Amino acid sequence: MKSFFNKFGIVKELFQFFWQKKLWWLIPMMVLLLLFAVLIILGQSSPIAPFIYTLF
């Protein structure tokens, strides 16, 4: 569980970096990449997998 929060901290730091360097245009792209990552993780090991595969 600790590694999960540690990885979430890395994402938080990444968004802070974008905000400080005024790279706001990258934030929507990173949000989309995170959503795709969540879809891939859910698609690998859950009963929702057949429904996610039909989206692609």
Tab-separated table of C-alpha atoms in Angstrom:
chain	number	residue	atom	x	y	z
A	1	MET	CA	0.000	0.000	0.000
A	2	LYS	CA	2.907	2.290	0.721
A	3	SER	CA	4.293	1.923	-2.807
A	4	PHE	CA	0.892	2.932	-4.228
A	5	PHE	CA	0.942	6.199	-2.282
A	6	ASN	CA	4.591	6.685	-3.214
A	7	LYS	CA	3.704	6.416	-6.919
A	8	PHE	CA	0.819	8.828	-6.406
A	9	GLY	CA	3.307	11.251	-4.839
A	10	ILE	CA	5.412	11.068	-7.995
A	11	VAL	CA	2.381	12.043	-10.080
A	12	LYS	CA	1.687	14.928	-7.712
A	13	GLU	CA	5.272	16.145	-8.064
A	14	LEU	CA	5.016	15.879	-11.845
A	15	PHE	CA	1.926	18.104	-11.902
A	16	GLN	CA	3.630	20.588	-9.567
A	17	PHE	CA	6.601	20.692	-11.933
A	18	PHE	CA	4.319	21.396	-14.896
A	19	TRP	CA	2.592	24.157	-12.950
A	20	GLN	CA	5.862	25.814	-11.864
A	21	LYS	CA	7.415	25.677	-15.343
A	22	LYS	CA	4.156	26.982	-16.899
A	23	LEU	CA	3.626	23.850	-18.951
A	24	TRP	CA	-0.138	23.885	-18.380
A	25	TRP	CA	-0.786	22.544	-21.869
A	26	LEU	CA	0.787	19.219	-20.848
A	27	ILE	CA	-1.609	18.631	-17.948
A	28	PRO	CA	-4.591	17.439	-20.084
A	29	MET	CA	-2.302	15.050	-21.940
A	30	MET	CA	-1.007	13.601	-18.664
A	31	VAL	CA	-4.563	13.211	-17.354
A	32	LEU	CA	-5.489	11.232	-20.479
A	33	LEU	CA	-2.421	9.027	-20.092
A	34	LEU	CA	-3.351	8.353	-16.466
A	35	LEU	CA	-6.907	7.432	-17.487
A	36	PHE	CA	-5.582	5.005	-20.094
A	37	ALA	CA	-3.262	3.504	-17.481
A	38	VAL	CA	-6.216	2.950	-15.153
A	39	LEU	CA	-8.180	1.328	-17.989
A	40	ILE	CA	-5.290	-1.002	-18.762
A	41	ILE	CA	-4.878	-1.971	-15.119
A	42	LEU	CA	-8.612	-2.622	-14.743
A	43	GLY	CA	-8.665	-4.549	-17.998
A	44	GLN	CA	-5.988	-6.969	-16.919
A	45	SER	CA	-7.405	-8.322	-13.720
A	46	SER	CA	-11.070	-7.636	-13.199
A	47	PRO	CA	-14.497	-8.825	-14.261
A	48	ILE	CA	-14.878	-5.510	-16.110
A	49	ALA	CA	-12.242	-6.613	-18.643
A	50	PRO	CA	-14.606	-7.911	-21.371
A	51	PHE	CA	-16.460	-4.597	-21.363
A	52	ILE	CA	-13.257	-2.556	-21.615
A	53	TYR	CA	-12.033	-4.657	-24.554
A	54	THR	CA	-15.187	-3.815	-26.499
A	55	LEU	CA	-14.302	-0.117	-26.298
A	56	PHE	CA	-11.221	-0.677	-28.433
